[in-house]
């Protein structure tokens, strides 16, 4: 079956500098390479889901500049429905200066621009498509009023939701109550818990307010941990040589959405998502490094 996914979220033009090591505050270091690419957590998730075979609709905003063309180019190449993307004439498309070191680790600044112009009316316009979807996937790189509104709309329409609480801050908790699946990484889990936490399981469990909510905490090279009010389980990932971790979380979320929408049980959907994220980190770039379905299936099915 073809998964129908609606992604509400950001598009950013990623301005990526690759270097041996990150600069310290006040220090200048030499970069080895620079690249401009399609990014933004929302758009990366949409592209990754489309490459995994899903029928994807993206809801977002771009600005009045050449970076918007970068967005249209990749969405059209991947067959993503962009009928509900508006172009703001008086604001810039989101941009993200990114530093990537030789271990593949990254640091990102997002300047969200047009992403902050997303309105409730944009969600309302897509209501019929949301009603037909298997899953609505959303992050937090948009106007934050929209996050609970989009999650609430999906809930009202009986559509399952994944909230990727990235970037996280204290205000995320309102939206967290509405989501079916929460997918923080460890840093986001820490932020959502107001700082340090004793262990992943209790920190993730403290976010859950309903018996039917599930946290899937992404743990990088270790894999991902399922935390429900009743149980926990680590799903290990695949060992790969990381070149650039940018977009790995986005690919994970997209694959999780696709797997669950195709009817996979949660542990299986997470193994599928781990395989997709593992392949993503072996290539540079964000959306550009999202893997194709046949490659994910080869890694994931081959490992059984
Ligand atoms: O998750 C990676 C993404 O975060 C990048 O593409 C960047 O645009 C920021 O949104």
Coordinates of N, CA, C and O in Angstrom, one line a residue, residues 146-292:
X146 N 1.0 27.2 15.0 CA 0.5 26.3 14.1 C 0.7 24.8 14.5 O -0.1 24.0 14.1
X147 N 1.7 24.6 15.4 CA 2.0 23.2 15.8 C 0.8 22.6 16.5 O 0.2 21.6 16.0
X148 N 0.3 23.2 17.6 CA -0.9 22.6 18.2 C -2.2 22.6 17.3 O -3.0 21.7 17.3
X149 N -2.2 23.6 16.4 CA -3.4 23.7 15.5 C -3.4 22.6 14.5 O -4.4 22.0 14.3
X150 N -2.3 22.3 13.9 CA -2.2 21.2 12.9 C -2.4 19.9 13.6 O -3.1 19.0 13.1
X151 N -1.8 19.7 14.8 CA -2.0 18.4 15.5 C -3.5 18.3 15.9 O -4.0 17.2 15.8
X152 N -4.1 19.4 16.4 CA -5.5 19.3 16.8 C -6.4 19.0 15.6 O -7.4 18.3 15.7
X153 N -6.1 19.6 14.4 CA -6.9 19.3 13.2 C -6.8 17.9 12.8 O -7.8 17.2 12.5
X154 N -5.6 17.3 12.9 CA -5.4 15.9 12.5 C -6.2 15.0 13.5 O -6.9 14.1 13.1
X155 N -6.1 15.4 14.8 CA -6.8 14.6 15.8 C -8.3 14.6 15.5 O -9.0 13.5 15.6
X156 N -8.8 15.8 15.3 CA -10.2 15.9 15.0 C -10.7 15.1 13.8 O -11.8 14.6 13.7
X157 N -9.7 14.9 12.8 CA -10.1 14.2 11.6 C -9.7 12.7 11.7 O -9.8 12.0 10.7
X158 N -9.2 12.3 12.9 CA -8.9 10.9 13.1 C -7.6 10.4 12.5 O -7.5 9.3 12.2
X159 N -6.7 11.4 12.2 CA -5.4 11.0 11.6 C -4.3 11.0 12.6 O -4.2 11.9 13.5
X160 N -3.5 9.9 12.5 CA -2.4 9.8 13.5 C -1.3 10.9 13.2 O -1.2 11.4 12.1
X161 N -0.6 11.2 14.3 CA 0.4 12.3 14.2 C 1.8 11.9 14.8 O 1.8 11.2 15.8
X162 N 2.8 12.5 14.2 CA 4.1 12.4 14.8 C 4.6 13.8 15.0 O 4.6 14.6 14.1
X163 N 5.0 14.2 16.2 CA 5.6 15.5 16.5 C 7.1 15.2 16.7 O 7.5 14.6 17.7
X164 N 7.9 15.8 15.9 CA 9.3 15.8 16.0 C 9.7 17.1 16.7 O 9.6 18.2 16.1
X165 N 9.9 17.1 18.0 CA 10.0 18.4 18.8 C 11.3 19.1 18.6 O 12.1 19.3 19.6
X166 N 11.6 19.4 17.4 CA 12.9 20.0 17.0 C 12.7 21.3 16.3 O 11.9 21.3 15.3
X167 N 13.3 22.4 16.6 CA 14.1 22.6 17.9 C 13.1 22.6 19.1 O 12.0 23.0 18.9
X168 N 13.6 22.2 20.2 CA 12.8 22.1 21.4 C 12.9 23.3 22.3 O 14.0 23.9 22.3
X169 N 11.9 23.6 23.0 CA 12.0 24.5 24.1 C 10.8 24.3 25.1 O 10.0 23.4 24.8
X170 N 10.8 25.0 26.2 CA 9.7 24.7 27.2 C 8.3 24.7 26.6 O 7.5 23.9 27.0
X171 N 8.1 25.5 25.6 CA 6.8 25.7 25.0 C 6.3 24.5 24.3 O 5.1 24.4 23.9
X172 N 7.1 23.6 24.0 CA 6.7 22.4 23.2 C 5.7 21.5 24.0 O 5.0 20.8 23.3
X173 N 5.6 21.7 25.3 CA 4.8 20.7 26.0 C 3.3 20.8 25.6 O 2.6 19.8 25.7
X174 N 2.9 22.0 25.3 CA 1.5 22.1 24.9 C 1.2 21.2 23.7 O 0.1 20.5 23.6
X175 N 2.1 21.2 22.7 CA 1.9 20.4 21.5 C 2.1 18.9 21.8 O 1.4 18.1 21.2
X176 N 3.0 18.7 22.7 CA 3.3 17.3 23.1 C 2.1 16.5 23.5 O 1.9 15.4 23.2
X177 N 1.2 17.2 24.2 CA 0.0 16.6 24.7 C -0.9 16.0 23.6 O -1.6 15.1 23.7
X178 N -0.8 16.7 22.4 CA -1.7 16.4 21.3 C -1.2 15.3 20.4 O -1.9 14.7 19.6
X179 N 0.1 15.0 20.4 CA 0.7 14.1 19.4 C 0.6 12.7 19.8 O 0.6 12.3 21.0
X180 N 0.5 11.8 18.8 CA 0.5 10.3 19.1 C 1.9 9.8 19.4 O 2.1 9.0 20.2
X181 N 2.8 10.2 18.5 CA 4.2 9.8 18.6 C 5.1 11.1 18.8 O 4.9 12.0 18.1
X182 N 6.0 11.0 19.7 CA 7.0 12.1 20.0 C 8.4 11.5 19.6 O 8.7 10.4 20.1
X183 N 9.2 12.3 18.9 CA 10.5 11.8 18.5 C 11.6 12.7 18.8 O 12.3 13.2 18.0
X184 N 11.9 12.9 20.1 CA 13.0 13.8 20.5 C 14.3 13.1 20.4 O 14.4 11.8 20.5
X185 N 15.4 13.8 20.1 CA 16.7 13.2 20.4 C 17.1 13.5 21.8 O 16.3 14.1 22.5
X186 N 18.3 13.1 22.2 CA 18.6 13.3 23.6 C 18.7 14.7 24.1 O 18.3 15.1 25.2
X187 N 19.2 15.6 23.2 CA 19.4 17.0 23.5 C 18.0 17.6 23.6 O 17.7 18.4 24.6
X188 N 17.1 17.3 22.7 CA 15.7 17.8 22.8 C 15.0 17.3 24.1 O 14.3 18.0 24.7
X189 N 15.3 16.0 24.4 CA 14.7 15.5 25.6 C 15.1 16.2 26.8 O 14.4 16.5 27.8
X190 N 16.4 16.6 26.8 CA 17.0 17.4 27.9 C 16.3 18.7 28.0 O 15.9 19.1 29.1
X191 N 16.2 19.4 26.9 CA 15.5 20.7 26.9 C 14.1 20.6 27.4 O 13.6 21.4 28.2
X192 N 13.4 19.6 26.9 CA 12.0 19.5 27.3 C 11.8 19.1 28.8 O 10.8 19.4 29.4
X193 N 12.9 18.6 29.4 CA 12.9 18.3 30.8 C 13.5 19.4 31.6 O 13.8 19.2 32.8
X194 N 13.8 20.5 31.0 CA 14.3 21.7 31.7 C 15.7 21.5 32.2 O 16.2 22.1 33.1
X195 N 16.5 20.7 31.5 CA 17.9 20.6 31.8 C 18.4 19.1 31.9 O 17.9 18.3 31.1
X196 N 19.2 18.8 32.8 CA 19.8 17.4 33.0 C 18.6 16.5 33.3 O 17.6 16.8 33.9
X197 N 18.8 15.2 32.9 CA 17.9 14.2 33.4 C 18.6 12.9 33.8 O 19.8 12.7 33.4
X198 N 18.0 12.1 34.7 CA 18.7 11.0 35.3 C 18.8 9.9 34.2 O 19.9 9.3 34.1
X199 N 17.7 9.5 33.5 CA 17.8 8.5 32.5 C 16.8 8.7 31.4 O 15.7 9.4 31.7
X200 N 17.1 8.2 30.2 CA 16.2 8.5 29.1 C 14.8 8.0 29.3 O 13.8 8.7 29.0
X201 N 14.6 6.8 29.9 CA 13.3 6.3 30.0 C 12.4 7.2 30.9 O 11.2 7.5 30.5
X202 N 12.9 7.6 32.1 CA 12.0 8.4 32.9 C 11.8 9.8 32.3 O 10.7 10.4 32.5
X203 N 12.8 10.3 31.7 CA 12.7 11.6 31.1 C 11.7 11.6 29.9 O 10.8 12.5 29.8
X204 N 11.7 10.5 29.1 CA 10.7 10.4 28.0 C 9.3 10.2 28.6 O 8.3 10.7 28.1
X205 N 9.3 9.3 29.6 CA 8.0 9.0 30.2 C 7.3 10.2 30.8 O 6.1 10.4 30.8
X206 N 8.1 11.2 31.3 CA 7.6 12.4 31.9 C 6.8 13.2 30.9 O 6.1 14.1 31.3
X207 N 7.1 13.0 29.6 CA 6.4 13.8 28.6 C 5.0 13.2 28.2 O 4.2 13.9 27.7
X208 N 4.8 12.0 28.6 CA 3.6 11.3 28.1 C 2.5 11.6 29.0 O 2.6 11.4 30.2
X209 N 1.4 12.1 28.5 CA 0.2 12.4 29.3 C -1.0 11.5 29.0 O -2.0 11.6 29.7
X210 N -0.8 10.6 28.0 CA -1.9 9.7 27.7 C -1.4 8.3 27.6 O -0.3 8.1 27.2
X211 N -2.2 7.3 27.9 CA -1.8 5.9 27.8 C -1.4 5.5 26.4 O -0.6 4.6 26.2
X212 N -2.1 6.1 25.4 CA -1.8 5.7 24.0 C -0.7 6.6 23.3 O -0.6 6.5 22.1
X213 N 0.0 7.3 24.1 CA 1.1 8.1 23.5 C 2.4 7.3 23.6 O 2.6 6.5 24.6
X214 N 3.3 7.5 22.6 CA 4.6 6.8 22.6 C 5.7 7.8 22.3 O 5.6 8.6 21.4
X215 N 6.8 7.7 23.0 CA 8.0 8.4 22.7 C 9.0 7.5 22.0 O 9.1 6.3 22.4
X216 N 9.6 8.0 20.9 CA 10.6 7.2 20.3 C 11.9 8.2 20.3 O 11.9 9.2 19.6
X217 N 12.8 7.8 21.2 CA 13.9 8.7 21.5 C 15.1 8.3 20.6 O 15.5 7.1 20.6
X218 N 15.5 9.2 19.7 CA 16.6 8.8 18.8 C 18.0 9.0 19.5 O 18.2 10.0 20.2
X219 N 18.8 8.0 19.4 CA 20.1 8.0 20.2 C 21.3 7.9 19.3 O 22.3 7.3 19.7
X220 N 21.2 8.4 18.1 CA 22.4 8.4 17.2 C 22.8 7.0 16.9 O 22.1 6.1 16.5
X221 N 24.2 6.8 17.1 CA 24.8 5.5 16.7 C 24.2 4.3 17.5 O 24.4 3.1 17.2
X222 N 23.5 4.6 18.6 CA 22.9 3.4 19.4 C 21.6 3.0 18.8 O 21.2 1.8 19.1
X223 N 20.9 3.8 18.1 CA 19.6 3.4 17.6 C 18.5 4.3 18.2 O 18.7 5.5 18.3
X224 N 17.4 3.7 18.5 CA 16.3 4.5 19.1 C 15.6 3.7 20.1 O 15.6 2.4 20.1
X225 N 15.0 4.4 21.1 CA 14.4 3.7 22.2 C 12.9 4.0 22.2 O 12.5 5.2 22.2
X226 N 12.1 3.0 22.3 CA 10.6 3.1 22.4 C 10.3 3.3 23.9 O 10.8 2.5 24.7
X227 N 9.6 4.3 24.3 CA 9.2 4.5 25.7 C 7.7 4.8 25.7 O 7.2 5.7 25.1
X228 N 6.9 3.9 26.3 CA 5.5 4.1 26.5 C 5.3 4.1 28.0 O 6.2 3.8 28.8
X229 N 4.1 4.5 28.5 CA 3.8 4.5 29.9 C 4.1 3.1 30.5 O 4.5 3.0 31.7
X230 N 4.0 2.0 29.7 CA 4.1 0.7 30.3 C 5.4 0.0 30.0 O 5.8 -0.9 30.8
X231 N 6.1 0.3 28.9 CA 7.3 -0.5 28.6 C 8.4 0.4 27.8 O 8.1 1.5 27.4
X232 N 9.6 -0.2 27.8 CA 10.7 0.5 27.0 C 11.4 -0.6 26.2 O 11.5 -1.8 26.6
X233 N 12.0 -0.2 25.1 CA 12.7 -1.2 24.3 C 13.7 -0.4 23.4 O 13.4 0.6 22.7
X234 N 15.0 -0.9 23.4 CA 16.0 -0.3 22.5 C 16.0 -1.0 21.2 O 16.1 -2.2 21.1
X235 N 15.9 -0.3 20.1 CA 16.0 -0.9 18.8 C 17.4 -0.4 18.2 O 17.5 0.8 17.8
X236 N 18.4 -1.3 18.2 CA 19.7 -0.9 17.7 C 19.7 -0.5 16.2 O 18.9 -1.0 15.5
X237 N 20.7 0.3 15.9 CA 20.8 0.7 14.5 C 21.9 0.0 13.7 O 22.5 -1.0 14.2
X238 N 22.2 0.5 12.5 CA 23.2 -0.2 11.7 C 24.5 0.6 11.7 O 24.5 1.8 11.7
X239 N 25.6 -0.1 11.8 CA 26.9 0.6 11.9 C 27.3 1.0 10.5 O 27.3 0.3 9.5
X240 N 27.6 2.3 10.4 CA 28.1 2.9 9.1 C 29.2 3.9 9.4 O 29.3 4.4 10.5
X241 N 29.9 4.4 8.3 CA 30.8 5.5 8.5 C 30.1 6.8 8.2 O 29.7 7.0 7.1
X242 N 30.0 7.6 9.2 CA 29.3 8.9 9.1 C 30.1 9.9 8.4 O 31.3 10.1 8.8
X243 N 29.5 10.5 7.4 CA 30.2 11.6 6.7 C 29.5 13.0 7.1 O 30.2 14.0 7.2
X244 N 28.2 13.0 7.2 CA 27.5 14.2 7.5 C 26.1 13.7 8.2 O 25.3 13.1 7.5
X245 N 25.9 14.1 9.4 CA 24.7 13.7 10.1 C 23.5 14.6 9.9 O 22.4 14.3 10.4
X246 N 23.7 15.7 9.1 CA 22.6 16.6 8.9 C 21.5 15.9 8.2 O 21.7 15.2 7.2
X247 N 20.3 16.0 8.7 CA 19.1 15.4 8.1 C 18.8 14.0 8.5 O 17.8 13.4 8.1
X248 N 19.7 13.4 9.3 CA 19.5 12.0 9.7 C 18.2 11.9 10.6 O 17.4 11.0 10.4
X249 N 18.0 12.8 11.5 CA 16.7 12.8 12.3 C 15.5 13.0 11.4 O 14.5 12.4 11.6
X250 N 15.6 13.8 10.4 CA 14.5 14.1 9.5 C 14.2 12.8 8.7 O 13.0 12.4 8.5
X251 N 15.2 12.1 8.2 CA 15.0 10.9 7.5 C 14.4 9.8 8.4 O 13.5 9.1 8.0
X252 N 14.9 9.8 9.6 CA 14.3 8.8 10.6 C 12.8 9.1 10.8 O 12.0 8.1 10.7
X253 N 12.4 10.3 11.0 CA 11.0 10.6 11.2 C 10.2 10.3 10.0 O 9.1 9.8 10.1
X254 N 10.7 10.6 8.8 CA 10.0 10.3 7.6 C 9.8 8.8 7.4 O 8.7 8.3 7.1
X255 N 10.8 8.0 7.7 CA 10.7 6.6 7.5 C 9.8 6.0 8.6 O 9.1 5.0 8.3
X256 N 9.8 6.5 9.8 CA 8.9 6.1 10.8 C 7.5 6.3 10.4 O 6.6 5.4 10.5
X257 N 7.2 7.5 9.8 CA 5.9 7.8 9.3 C 5.5 6.8 8.2 O 4.3 6.3 8.2
X258 N 6.4 6.6 7.3 CA 6.1 5.7 6.2 C 5.8 4.2 6.7 O 4.8 3.6 6.3
X259 N 6.7 3.8 7.5 CA 6.6 2.4 8.1 C 5.3 2.2 8.8 O 4.6 1.2 8.6
X260 N 5.0 3.1 9.7 CA 3.7 3.0 10.5 C 2.5 3.1 9.6 O 1.5 2.3 9.7
X261 N 2.6 4.0 8.6 CA 1.4 4.2 7.7 C 1.2 2.9 6.8 O 0.1 2.6 6.3
X262 N 2.3 2.2 6.5 CA 2.2 1.0 5.7 C 1.8 -0.2 6.6 O 1.7 -1.3 6.1
X263 N 1.6 0.0 7.9 CA 1.1 -1.0 8.8 C 2.1 -1.8 9.5 O 1.9 -2.8 10.1
X264 N 3.4 -1.3 9.4 CA 4.5 -2.1 10.2 C 4.2 -1.9 11.7 O 3.8 -0.8 12.1
X265 N 4.5 -2.9 12.5 CA 4.5 -2.8 13.9 C 5.6 -1.8 14.3 O 6.6 -1.6 13.6
X266 N 5.4 -1.1 15.5 CA 6.4 -0.1 15.8 C 7.9 -0.5 15.8 O 8.7 0.2 15.2
X267 N 8.2 -1.7 16.4 CA 9.7 -2.0 16.4 C 10.2 -2.2 15.0 O 11.3 -1.8 14.7
X268 N 9.3 -2.8 14.1 CA 9.7 -3.0 12.7 C 9.9 -1.6 12.0 O 10.8 -1.4 11.3
X269 N 8.9 -0.7 12.3 CA 9.0 0.6 11.6 C 10.3 1.4 12.1 O 10.9 2.1 11.3
X270 N 10.7 1.1 13.4 CA 11.9 1.8 13.9 C 13.1 1.2 13.2 O 14.1 1.9 12.9
X271 N 13.1 -0.1 13.0 CA 14.3 -0.8 12.3 C 14.4 -0.2 10.9 O 15.5 0.1 10.4
X272 N 13.3 0.0 10.3 CA 13.2 0.6 8.9 C 13.8 2.0 9.0 O 14.6 2.4 8.1
X273 N 13.3 2.8 10.0 CA 13.8 4.2 10.1 C 15.2 4.2 10.5 O 16.0 5.1 10.0
X274 N 15.7 3.3 11.3 CA 17.2 3.3 11.6 C 18.0 3.0 10.4 O 19.0 3.6 10.2
X275 N 17.5 2.1 9.5 CA 18.2 1.8 8.3 C 18.3 3.1 7.4 O 19.3 3.4 6.8
X276 N 17.2 3.8 7.3 CA 17.1 5.0 6.4 C 18.0 6.0 7.0 O 18.8 6.6 6.2
X277 N 18.0 6.3 8.3 CA 18.9 7.3 8.9 C 20.4 6.9 8.7 O 21.2 7.8 8.5
X278 N 20.7 5.6 8.9 CA 22.0 5.2 8.8 C 22.6 5.5 7.4 O 23.7 5.9 7.2
X279 N 21.8 5.2 6.4 CA 22.2 5.5 5.0 C 22.3 7.0 4.7 O 23.2 7.4 4.0
X280 N 21.5 7.8 5.4 CA 21.5 9.2 5.2 C 22.8 9.8 5.6 O 23.4 10.7 5.0
X281 N 23.4 9.3 6.7 CA 24.6 9.9 7.3 C 25.9 9.5 6.4 O 26.9 10.1 6.7
X282 N 25.7 8.6 5.5 CA 26.9 8.2 4.7 C 27.1 9.2 3.5 O 28.0 9.0 2.8
X283 N 26.2 10.1 3.4 CA 26.3 11.1 2.2 C 26.2 12.5 2.8 O 25.5 12.8 3.8
X284 N 26.8 13.5 2.1 CA 26.7 14.9 2.5 C 25.4 15.5 2.2 O 24.7 15.0 1.2
X285 N 25.0 16.5 2.9 CA 23.8 17.2 2.6 C 22.6 16.8 3.5 O 22.7 15.8 4.2
X286 N 21.5 17.5 3.4 CA 20.3 17.2 4.2 C 19.3 16.4 3.3 O 19.4 15.2 3.2
X287 N 18.4 17.1 2.5 CA 17.5 16.4 1.7 C 18.2 15.6 0.6 O 17.8 14.5 0.3
X288 N 19.3 16.1 0.1 CA 20.1 15.4 -0.9 C 20.5 14.0 -0.5 O 20.8 13.1 -1.3
X289 N 20.7 13.8 0.9 CA 21.3 12.5 1.3 C 20.2 11.6 1.8 O 20.5 10.5 2.2
X290 N 18.9 11.9 1.6 CA 17.8 11.0 2.0 C 17.9 9.8 1.0 O 17.9 10.0 -0.2
X291 N 17.9 8.6 1.5 CA 18.0 7.4 0.7 C 16.7 7.0 -0.1 O 15.7 7.4 0.3
X292 N 16.9 6.2 -1.1 CA 15.8 5.7 -1.9 C 15.3 4.4 -1.2 O 16.1 3.7 -0.6

